[in-house]
mmCIF file of C-alpha atoms and ligand atoms in Angstrom:
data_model
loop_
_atom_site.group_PDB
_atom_site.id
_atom_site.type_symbol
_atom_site.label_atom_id
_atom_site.label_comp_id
_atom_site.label_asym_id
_atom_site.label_seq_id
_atom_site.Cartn_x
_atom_site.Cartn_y
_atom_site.Cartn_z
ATOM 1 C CA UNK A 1 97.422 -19.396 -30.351
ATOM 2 C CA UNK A 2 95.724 -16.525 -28.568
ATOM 3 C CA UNK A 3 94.936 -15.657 -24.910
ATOM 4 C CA UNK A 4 91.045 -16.760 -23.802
ATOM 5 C CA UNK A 5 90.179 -13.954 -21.827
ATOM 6 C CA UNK A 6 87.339 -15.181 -19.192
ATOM 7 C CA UNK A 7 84.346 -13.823 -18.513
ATOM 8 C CA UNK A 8 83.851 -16.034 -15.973
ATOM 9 C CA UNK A 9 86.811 -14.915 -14.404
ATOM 10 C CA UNK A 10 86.505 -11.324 -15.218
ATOM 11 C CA UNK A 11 82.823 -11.226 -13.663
ATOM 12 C CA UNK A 12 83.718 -13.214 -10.458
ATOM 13 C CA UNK A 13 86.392 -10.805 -9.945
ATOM 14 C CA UNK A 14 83.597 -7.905 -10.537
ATOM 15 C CA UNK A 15 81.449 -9.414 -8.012
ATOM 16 C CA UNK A 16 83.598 -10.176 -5.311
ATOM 17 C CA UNK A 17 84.705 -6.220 -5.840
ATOM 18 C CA UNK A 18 80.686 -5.318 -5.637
ATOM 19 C CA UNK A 19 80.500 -8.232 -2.904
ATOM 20 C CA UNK A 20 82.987 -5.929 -0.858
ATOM 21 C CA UNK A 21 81.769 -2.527 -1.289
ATOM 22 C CA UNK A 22 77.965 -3.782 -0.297
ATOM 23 C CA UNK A 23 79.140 -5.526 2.920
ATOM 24 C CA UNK A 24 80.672 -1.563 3.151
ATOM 25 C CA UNK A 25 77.333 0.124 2.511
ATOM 26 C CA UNK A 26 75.618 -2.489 4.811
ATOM 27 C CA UNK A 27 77.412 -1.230 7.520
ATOM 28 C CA UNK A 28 75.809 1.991 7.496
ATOM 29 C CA UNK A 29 72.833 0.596 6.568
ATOM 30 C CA UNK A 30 71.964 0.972 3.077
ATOM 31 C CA UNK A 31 71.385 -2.445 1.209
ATOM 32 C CA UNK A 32 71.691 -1.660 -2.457
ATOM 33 C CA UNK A 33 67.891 -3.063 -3.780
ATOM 34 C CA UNK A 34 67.164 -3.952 -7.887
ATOM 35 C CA UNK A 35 63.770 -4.367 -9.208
ATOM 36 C CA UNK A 36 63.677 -6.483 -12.643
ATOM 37 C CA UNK A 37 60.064 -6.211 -14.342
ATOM 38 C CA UNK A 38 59.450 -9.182 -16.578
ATOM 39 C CA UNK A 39 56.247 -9.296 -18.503
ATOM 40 C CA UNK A 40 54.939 -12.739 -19.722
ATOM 41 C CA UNK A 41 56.396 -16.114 -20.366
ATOM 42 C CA UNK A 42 59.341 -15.111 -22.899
ATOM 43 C CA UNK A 43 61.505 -18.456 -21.744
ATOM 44 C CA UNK A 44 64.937 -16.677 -22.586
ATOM 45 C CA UNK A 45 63.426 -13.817 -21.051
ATOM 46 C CA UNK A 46 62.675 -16.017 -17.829
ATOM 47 C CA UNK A 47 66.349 -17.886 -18.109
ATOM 48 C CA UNK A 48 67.749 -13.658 -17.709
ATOM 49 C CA UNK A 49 65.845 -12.255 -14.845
ATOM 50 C CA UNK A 50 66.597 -15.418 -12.573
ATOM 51 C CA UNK A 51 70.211 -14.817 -13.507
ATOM 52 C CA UNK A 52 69.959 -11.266 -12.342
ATOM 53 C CA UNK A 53 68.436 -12.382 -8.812
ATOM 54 C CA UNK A 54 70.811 -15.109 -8.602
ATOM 55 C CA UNK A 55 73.295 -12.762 -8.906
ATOM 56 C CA UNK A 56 71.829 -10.192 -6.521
ATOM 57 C CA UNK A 57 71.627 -12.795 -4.043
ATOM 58 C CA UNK A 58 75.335 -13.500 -4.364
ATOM 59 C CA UNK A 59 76.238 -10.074 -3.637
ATOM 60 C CA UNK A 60 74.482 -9.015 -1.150
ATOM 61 C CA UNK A 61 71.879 -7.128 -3.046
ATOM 62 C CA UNK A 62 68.093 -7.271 -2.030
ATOM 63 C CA UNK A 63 66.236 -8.005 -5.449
ATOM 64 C CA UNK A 64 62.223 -7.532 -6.334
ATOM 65 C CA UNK A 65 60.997 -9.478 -9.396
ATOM 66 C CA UNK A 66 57.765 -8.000 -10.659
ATOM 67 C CA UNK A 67 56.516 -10.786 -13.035
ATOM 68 C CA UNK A 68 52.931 -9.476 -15.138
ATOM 69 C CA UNK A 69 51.187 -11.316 -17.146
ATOM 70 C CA UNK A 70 51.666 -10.824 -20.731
ATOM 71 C CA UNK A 71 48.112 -9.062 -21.568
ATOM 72 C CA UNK A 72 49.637 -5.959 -18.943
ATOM 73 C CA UNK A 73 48.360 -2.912 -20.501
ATOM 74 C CA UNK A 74 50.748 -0.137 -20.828
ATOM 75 C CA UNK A 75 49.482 2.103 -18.133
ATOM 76 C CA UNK A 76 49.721 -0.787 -15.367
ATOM 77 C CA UNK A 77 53.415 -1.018 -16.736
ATOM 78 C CA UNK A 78 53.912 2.899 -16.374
ATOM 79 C CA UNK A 79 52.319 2.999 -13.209
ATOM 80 C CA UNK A 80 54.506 0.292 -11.551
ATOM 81 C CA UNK A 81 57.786 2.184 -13.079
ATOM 82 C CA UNK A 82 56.326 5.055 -11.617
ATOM 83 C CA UNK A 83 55.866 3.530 -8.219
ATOM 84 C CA UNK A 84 59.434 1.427 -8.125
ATOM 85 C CA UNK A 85 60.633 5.407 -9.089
ATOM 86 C CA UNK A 86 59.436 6.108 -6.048
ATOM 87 C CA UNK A 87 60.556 3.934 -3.791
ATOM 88 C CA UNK A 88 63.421 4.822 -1.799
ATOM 89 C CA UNK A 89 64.918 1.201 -1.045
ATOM 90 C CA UNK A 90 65.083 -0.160 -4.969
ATOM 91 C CA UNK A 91 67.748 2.030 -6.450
ATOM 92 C CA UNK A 92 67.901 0.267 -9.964
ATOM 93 C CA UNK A 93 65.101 -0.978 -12.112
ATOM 94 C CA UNK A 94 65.369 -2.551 -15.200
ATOM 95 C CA UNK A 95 62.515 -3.812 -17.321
ATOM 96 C CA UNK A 96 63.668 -6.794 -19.170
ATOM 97 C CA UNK A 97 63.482 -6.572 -22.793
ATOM 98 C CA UNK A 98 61.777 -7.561 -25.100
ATOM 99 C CA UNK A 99 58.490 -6.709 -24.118
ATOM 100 C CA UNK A 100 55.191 -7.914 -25.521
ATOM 101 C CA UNK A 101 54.365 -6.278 -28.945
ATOM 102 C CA UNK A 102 51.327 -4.097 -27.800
ATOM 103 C CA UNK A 103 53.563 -2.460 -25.403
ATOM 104 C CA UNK A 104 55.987 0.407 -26.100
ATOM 105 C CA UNK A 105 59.522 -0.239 -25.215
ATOM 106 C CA UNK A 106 60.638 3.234 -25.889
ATOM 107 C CA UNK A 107 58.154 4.737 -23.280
ATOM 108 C CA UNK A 108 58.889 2.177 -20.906
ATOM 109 C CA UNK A 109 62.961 3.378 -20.649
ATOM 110 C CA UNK A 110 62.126 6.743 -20.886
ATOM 111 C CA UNK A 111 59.507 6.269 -17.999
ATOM 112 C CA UNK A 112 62.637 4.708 -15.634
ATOM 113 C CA UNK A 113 64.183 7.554 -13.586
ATOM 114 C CA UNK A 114 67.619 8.140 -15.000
ATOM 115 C CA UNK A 115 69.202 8.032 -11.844
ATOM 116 C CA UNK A 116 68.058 4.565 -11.382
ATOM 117 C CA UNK A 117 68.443 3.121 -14.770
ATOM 118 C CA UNK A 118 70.878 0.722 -14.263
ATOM 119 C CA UNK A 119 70.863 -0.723 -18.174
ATOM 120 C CA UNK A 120 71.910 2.994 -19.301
ATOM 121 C CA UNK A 121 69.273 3.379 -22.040
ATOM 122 C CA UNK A 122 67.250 6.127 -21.049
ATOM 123 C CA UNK A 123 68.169 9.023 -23.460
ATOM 124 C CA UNK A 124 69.680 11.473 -21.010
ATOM 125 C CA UNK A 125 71.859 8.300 -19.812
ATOM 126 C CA UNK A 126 72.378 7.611 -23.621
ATOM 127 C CA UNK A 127 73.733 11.641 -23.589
ATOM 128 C CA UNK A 128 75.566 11.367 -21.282
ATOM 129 C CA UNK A 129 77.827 8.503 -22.444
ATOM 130 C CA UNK A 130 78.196 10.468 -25.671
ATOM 131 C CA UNK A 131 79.426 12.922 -23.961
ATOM 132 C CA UNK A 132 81.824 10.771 -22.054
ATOM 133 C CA UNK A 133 80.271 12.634 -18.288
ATOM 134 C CA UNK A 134 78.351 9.115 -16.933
ATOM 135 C CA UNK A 135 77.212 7.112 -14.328
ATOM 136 C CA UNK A 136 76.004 4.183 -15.548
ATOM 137 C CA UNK A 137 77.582 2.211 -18.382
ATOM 138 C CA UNK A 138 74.850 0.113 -20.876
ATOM 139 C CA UNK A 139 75.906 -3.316 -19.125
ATOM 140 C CA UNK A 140 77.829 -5.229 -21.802
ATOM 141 C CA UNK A 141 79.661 -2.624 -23.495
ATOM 142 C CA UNK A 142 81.331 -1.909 -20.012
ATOM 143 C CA UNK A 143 81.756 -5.657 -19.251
ATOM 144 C CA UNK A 144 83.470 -6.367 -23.032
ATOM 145 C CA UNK A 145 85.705 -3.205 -21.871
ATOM 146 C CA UNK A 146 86.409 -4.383 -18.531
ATOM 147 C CA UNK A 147 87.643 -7.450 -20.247
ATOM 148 C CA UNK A 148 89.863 -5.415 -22.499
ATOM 149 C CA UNK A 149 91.186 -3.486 -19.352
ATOM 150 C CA UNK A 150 91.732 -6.810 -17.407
ATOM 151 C CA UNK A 151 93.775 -8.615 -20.131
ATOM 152 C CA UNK A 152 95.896 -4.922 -20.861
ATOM 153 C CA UNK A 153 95.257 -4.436 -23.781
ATOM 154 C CA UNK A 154 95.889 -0.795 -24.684
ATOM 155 C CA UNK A 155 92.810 0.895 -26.970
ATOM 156 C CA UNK A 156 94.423 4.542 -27.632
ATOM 157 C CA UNK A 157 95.509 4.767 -31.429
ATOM 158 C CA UNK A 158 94.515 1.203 -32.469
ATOM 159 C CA UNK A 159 91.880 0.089 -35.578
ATOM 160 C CA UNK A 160 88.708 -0.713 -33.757
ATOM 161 C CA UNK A 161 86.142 -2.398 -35.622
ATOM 162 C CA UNK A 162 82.938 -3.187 -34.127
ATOM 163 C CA UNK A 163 80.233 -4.998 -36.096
ATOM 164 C CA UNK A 164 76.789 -4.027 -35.279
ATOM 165 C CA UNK A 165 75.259 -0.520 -34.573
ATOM 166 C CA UNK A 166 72.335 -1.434 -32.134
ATOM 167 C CA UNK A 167 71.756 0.707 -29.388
ATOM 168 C CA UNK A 168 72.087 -1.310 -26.649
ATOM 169 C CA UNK A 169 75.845 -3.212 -28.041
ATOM 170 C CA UNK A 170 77.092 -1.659 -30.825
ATOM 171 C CA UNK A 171 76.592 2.210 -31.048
ATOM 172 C CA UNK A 172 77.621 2.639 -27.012
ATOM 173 C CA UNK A 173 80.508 -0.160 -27.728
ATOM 174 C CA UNK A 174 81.846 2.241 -30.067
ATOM 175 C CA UNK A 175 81.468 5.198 -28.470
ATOM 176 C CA UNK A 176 83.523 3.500 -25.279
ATOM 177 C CA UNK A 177 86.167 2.731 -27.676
ATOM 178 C CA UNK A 178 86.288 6.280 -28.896
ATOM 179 C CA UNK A 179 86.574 7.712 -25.103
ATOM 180 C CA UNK A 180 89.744 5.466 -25.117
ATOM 181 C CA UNK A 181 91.012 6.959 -28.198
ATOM 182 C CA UNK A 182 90.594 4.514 -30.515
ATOM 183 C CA UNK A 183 90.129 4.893 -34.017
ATOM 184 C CA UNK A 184 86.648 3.441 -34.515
ATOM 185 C CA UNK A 185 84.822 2.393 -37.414
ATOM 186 C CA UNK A 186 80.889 0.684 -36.925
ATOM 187 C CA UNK A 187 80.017 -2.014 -39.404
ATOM 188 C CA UNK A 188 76.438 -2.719 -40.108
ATOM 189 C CA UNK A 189 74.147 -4.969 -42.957
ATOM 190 C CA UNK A 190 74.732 -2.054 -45.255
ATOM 191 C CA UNK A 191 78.273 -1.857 -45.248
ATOM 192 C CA UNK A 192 80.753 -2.370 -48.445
ATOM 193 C CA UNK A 193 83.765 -4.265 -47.991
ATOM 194 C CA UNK A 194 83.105 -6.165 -44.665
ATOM 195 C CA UNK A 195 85.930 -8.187 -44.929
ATOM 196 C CA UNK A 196 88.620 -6.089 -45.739
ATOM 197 C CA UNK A 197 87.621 -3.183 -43.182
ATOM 198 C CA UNK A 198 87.403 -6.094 -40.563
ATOM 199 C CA UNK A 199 90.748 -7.514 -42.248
ATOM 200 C CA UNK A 200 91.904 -4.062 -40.759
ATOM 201 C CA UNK A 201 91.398 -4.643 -37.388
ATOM 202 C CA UNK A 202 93.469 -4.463 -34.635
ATOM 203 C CA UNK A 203 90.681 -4.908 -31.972
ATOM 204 C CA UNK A 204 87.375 -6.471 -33.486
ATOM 205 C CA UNK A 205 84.074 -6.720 -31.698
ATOM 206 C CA UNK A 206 81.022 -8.901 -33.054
ATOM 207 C CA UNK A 207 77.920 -7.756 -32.400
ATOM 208 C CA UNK A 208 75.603 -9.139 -35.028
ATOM 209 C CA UNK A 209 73.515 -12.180 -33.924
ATOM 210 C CA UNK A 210 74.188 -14.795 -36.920
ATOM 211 C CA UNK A 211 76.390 -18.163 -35.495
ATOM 212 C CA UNK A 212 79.791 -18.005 -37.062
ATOM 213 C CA UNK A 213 79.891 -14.576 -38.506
ATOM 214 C CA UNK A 214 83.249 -13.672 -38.077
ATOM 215 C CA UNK A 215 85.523 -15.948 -40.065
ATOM 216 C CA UNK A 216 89.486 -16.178 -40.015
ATOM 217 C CA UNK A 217 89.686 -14.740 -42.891
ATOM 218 C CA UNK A 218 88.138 -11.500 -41.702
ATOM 219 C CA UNK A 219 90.397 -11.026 -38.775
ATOM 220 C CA UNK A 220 94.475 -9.804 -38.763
ATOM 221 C CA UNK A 221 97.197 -11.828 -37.665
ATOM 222 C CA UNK A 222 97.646 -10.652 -34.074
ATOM 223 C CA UNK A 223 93.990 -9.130 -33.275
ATOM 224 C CA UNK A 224 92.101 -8.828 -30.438
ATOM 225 C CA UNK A 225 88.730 -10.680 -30.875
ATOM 226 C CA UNK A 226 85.616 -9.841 -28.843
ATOM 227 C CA UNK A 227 82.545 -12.175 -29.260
ATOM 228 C CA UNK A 228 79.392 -10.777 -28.026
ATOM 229 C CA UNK A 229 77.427 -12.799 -29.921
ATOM 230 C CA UNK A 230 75.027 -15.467 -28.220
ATOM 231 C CA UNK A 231 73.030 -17.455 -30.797
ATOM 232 C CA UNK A 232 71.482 -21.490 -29.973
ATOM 233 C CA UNK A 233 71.769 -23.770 -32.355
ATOM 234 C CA UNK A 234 69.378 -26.229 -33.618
ATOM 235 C CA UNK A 235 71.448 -28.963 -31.282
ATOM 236 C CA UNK A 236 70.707 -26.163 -28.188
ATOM 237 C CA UNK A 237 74.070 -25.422 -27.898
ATOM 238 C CA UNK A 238 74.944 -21.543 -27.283
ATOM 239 C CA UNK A 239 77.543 -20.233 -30.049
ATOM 240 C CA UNK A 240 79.297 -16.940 -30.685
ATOM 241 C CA UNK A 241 79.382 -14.367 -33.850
ATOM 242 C CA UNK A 242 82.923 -15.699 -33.981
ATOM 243 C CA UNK A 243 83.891 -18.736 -35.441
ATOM 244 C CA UNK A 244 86.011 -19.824 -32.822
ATOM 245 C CA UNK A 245 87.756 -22.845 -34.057
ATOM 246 C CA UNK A 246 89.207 -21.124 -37.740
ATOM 247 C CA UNK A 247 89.804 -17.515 -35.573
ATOM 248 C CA UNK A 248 91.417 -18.427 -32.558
ATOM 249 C CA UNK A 249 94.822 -19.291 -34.425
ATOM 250 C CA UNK A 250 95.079 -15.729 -36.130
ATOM 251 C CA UNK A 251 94.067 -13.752 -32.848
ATOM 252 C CA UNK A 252 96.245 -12.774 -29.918
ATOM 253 C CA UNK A 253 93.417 -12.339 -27.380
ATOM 254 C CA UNK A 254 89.842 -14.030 -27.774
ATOM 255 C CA UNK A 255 86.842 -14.028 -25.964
ATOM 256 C CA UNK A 256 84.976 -17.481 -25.825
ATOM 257 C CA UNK A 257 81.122 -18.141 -26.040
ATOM 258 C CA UNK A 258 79.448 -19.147 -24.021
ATOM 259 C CA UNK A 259 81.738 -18.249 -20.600
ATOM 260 C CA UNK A 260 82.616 -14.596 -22.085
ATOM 261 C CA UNK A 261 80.835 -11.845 -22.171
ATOM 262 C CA UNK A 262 77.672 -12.868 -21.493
ATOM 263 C CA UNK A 263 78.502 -13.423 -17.184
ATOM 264 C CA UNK A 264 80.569 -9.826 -18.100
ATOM 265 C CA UNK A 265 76.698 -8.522 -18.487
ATOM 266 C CA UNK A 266 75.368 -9.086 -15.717
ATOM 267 C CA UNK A 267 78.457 -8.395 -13.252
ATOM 268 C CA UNK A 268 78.295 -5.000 -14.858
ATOM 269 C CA UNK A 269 74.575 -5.076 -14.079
ATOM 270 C CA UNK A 270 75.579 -5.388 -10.245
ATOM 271 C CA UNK A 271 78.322 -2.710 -10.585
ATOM 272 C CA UNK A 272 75.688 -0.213 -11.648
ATOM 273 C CA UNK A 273 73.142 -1.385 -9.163
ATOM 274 C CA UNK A 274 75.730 -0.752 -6.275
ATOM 275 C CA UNK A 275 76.697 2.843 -7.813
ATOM 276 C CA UNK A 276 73.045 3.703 -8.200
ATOM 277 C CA UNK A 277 72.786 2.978 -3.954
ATOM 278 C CA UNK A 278 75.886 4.879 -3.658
ATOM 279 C CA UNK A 279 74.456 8.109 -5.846
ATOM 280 C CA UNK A 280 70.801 7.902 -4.052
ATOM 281 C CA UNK A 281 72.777 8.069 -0.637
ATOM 282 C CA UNK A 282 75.471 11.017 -1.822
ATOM 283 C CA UNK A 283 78.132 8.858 -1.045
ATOM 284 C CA UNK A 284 79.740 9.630 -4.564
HETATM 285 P P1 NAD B 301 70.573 -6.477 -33.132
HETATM 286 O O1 NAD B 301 69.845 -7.481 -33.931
HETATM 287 O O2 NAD B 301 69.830 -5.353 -32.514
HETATM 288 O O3 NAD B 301 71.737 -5.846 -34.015
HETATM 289 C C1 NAD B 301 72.505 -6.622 -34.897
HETATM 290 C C2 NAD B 301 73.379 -5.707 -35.707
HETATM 291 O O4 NAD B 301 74.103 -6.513 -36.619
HETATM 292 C C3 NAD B 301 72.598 -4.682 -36.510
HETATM 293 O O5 NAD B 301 73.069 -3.378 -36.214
HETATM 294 C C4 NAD B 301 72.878 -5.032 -37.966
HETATM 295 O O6 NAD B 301 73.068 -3.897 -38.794
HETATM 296 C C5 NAD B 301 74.152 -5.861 -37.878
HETATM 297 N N1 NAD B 301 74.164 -6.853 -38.935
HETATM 298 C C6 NAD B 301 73.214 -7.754 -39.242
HETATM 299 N N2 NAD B 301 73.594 -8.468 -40.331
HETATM 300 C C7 NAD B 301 74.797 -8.000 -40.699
HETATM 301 C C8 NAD B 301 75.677 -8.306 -41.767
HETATM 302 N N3 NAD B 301 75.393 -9.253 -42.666
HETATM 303 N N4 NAD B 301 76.836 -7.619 -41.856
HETATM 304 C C9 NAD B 301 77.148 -6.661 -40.950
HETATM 305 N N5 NAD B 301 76.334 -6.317 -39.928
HETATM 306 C C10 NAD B 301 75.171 -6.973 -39.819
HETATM 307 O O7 NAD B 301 71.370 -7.298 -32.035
HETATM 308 P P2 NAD B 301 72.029 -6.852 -30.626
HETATM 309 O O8 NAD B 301 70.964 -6.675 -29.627
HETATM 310 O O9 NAD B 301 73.025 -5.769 -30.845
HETATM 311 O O10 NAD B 301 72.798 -8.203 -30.277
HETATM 312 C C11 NAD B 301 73.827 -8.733 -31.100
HETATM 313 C C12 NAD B 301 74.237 -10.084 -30.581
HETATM 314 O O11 NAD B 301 74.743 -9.939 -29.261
HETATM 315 C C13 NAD B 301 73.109 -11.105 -30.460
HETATM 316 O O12 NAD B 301 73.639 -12.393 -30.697
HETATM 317 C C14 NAD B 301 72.684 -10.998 -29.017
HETATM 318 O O13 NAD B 301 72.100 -12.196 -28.531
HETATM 319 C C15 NAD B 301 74.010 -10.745 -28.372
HETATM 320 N N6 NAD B 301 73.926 -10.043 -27.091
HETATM 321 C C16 NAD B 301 74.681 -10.543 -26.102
HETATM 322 C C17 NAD B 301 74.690 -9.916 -24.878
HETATM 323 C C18 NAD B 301 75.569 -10.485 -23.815
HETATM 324 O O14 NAD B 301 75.289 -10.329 -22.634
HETATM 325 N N7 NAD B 301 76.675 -11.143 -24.190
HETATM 326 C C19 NAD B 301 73.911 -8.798 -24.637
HETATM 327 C C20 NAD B 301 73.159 -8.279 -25.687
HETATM 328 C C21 NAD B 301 73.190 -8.909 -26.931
#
């Protein structure tokens, strides 16, 4: 039987650290601000950014939702990243994703100032992790690895598999595995042999988006299993890349869906939020 590790846990314990170090900076009068740019009536979408101002709200944090209609032309959407760039009391904005089709995501992140891009994927951001000299962390690659440092689990030398290669899971999920010296190998829908390089696995991350990816059969006696997967399914119920019920046997540590990484996102969300305050004030 393996260990659930909790994301709710892990994230409450996240925010009552962020809680702490706000009530800090409020003291000498900086409130740590977030602007989240939404743009038209995605419903998922919708269900995301009021999480994000929930969550600002339970920190501490002052949050600005910019909500445009979904016929926004891309130079009103430049010109308000250009304006929230400029002002001095949001320090993180993130543009949820994904945006209408007529408008360019790419130009969007690259128009967010890097020092307050608080998902991590602006390009110098994106450099800077592969480099392994950062300030922000892309939000659930840190939170699946702040689960991994919560439950102990040691990284350096082990067979790290992560399936997926997108750039906002599974390209900087593997590159925080390599800073922790493990031997990492990204899986993707081209890849030979899933099973048996999964098979091989001492620490396995799903990052694919199809229910029930990840069968027992595709994961070692003894493995660490890390679900980010979050996929509805025709009875509305929220499932994992994982299927939980045939893995969670074989595993030693497991991540559940929903209540695992997904709350890990957006406590990681506030974590960067508060650092991005801390950076704009030079108290880092
Ligand atoms: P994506 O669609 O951008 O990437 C999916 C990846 O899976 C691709 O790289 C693709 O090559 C790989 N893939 C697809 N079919 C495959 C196959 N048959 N064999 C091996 N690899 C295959 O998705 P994403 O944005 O990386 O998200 C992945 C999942 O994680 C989704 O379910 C998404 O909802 C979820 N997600 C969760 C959080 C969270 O907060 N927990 C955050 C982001 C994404």
């Amino acid at each position: 039987m393996a260990q659930i590790i909790s994301g709710k846990e892990v994230s409450a314990k996240v925010r009552a650290e962020v809680k702490e170090e706000c009530d800090a900076l409020k003291a000498k009068g900086i409130c740590p601000g977030l602007a989240v740019i939404i743009v038209g009536d995605d419903p998922a979408s919708r269900v995301y950014v009021n999480n994000k101002k929930k969550a600002c709200a339970d920190v501490g944090f002052i949050s600005e939702e910019y909500a445009l209609p979904a016929e926004t032309t891309q130079e009103e959407l430049l010109a308000l990243v250009e304006e929230l760039n400029n002002k001095p009391e949001i320090n993180g904005i993130l543009c949820q994703l994904p945006l209408p089709k007529h408008l360019d995501e790419t130009a969007v992140i690259n128009a967010i100032s890097p020092m307050k891009d608080v998902d991590a994927f602006h390009p110098s951001n994106v450099g800077k992790i592969m480099i392994g000299d950062y300030h922000f962390l892309p939000c659930t690659p840190a939170g699946v690895m702040e689960m991994i440092h919560t439950a102990g689990i040691e990284v350096s030398g082990k067979n790290c598999v992560v399936i997926g290669r997108s750039n906002i899971v599974g390209k900087p999920m593997a590159m925080l595995l390599l800073h922790e010296n493990g031997t990492v190998t990204i899986c993707h829908s081209k890849t030979r042999d899933l099973k048996e390089i999964c098979a091989a696995a001492d620490i396995l991350v799903a990052a694919v988006g199809r229910p029930k990816f990840v069968t027992a059969d595709m994961v070692k006696e003894g493995a660490v299993v890390l679900d980010v997967g979050i996929n509805r399914l025709d009875n509305g119920k929220l499932c994992g890349d994982v299927d939980f019920e045939s893995v969670e046997p074989k595993a030693s540590y497991i991540t559940p869906v929903p209540g695992g990484v997904g709350p890990m996102t957006i406590a990681m969300l506030m974590k960067n939020t508060l650092k991005a305050a801390k950076l704009q004030n030079n108290i880092i």
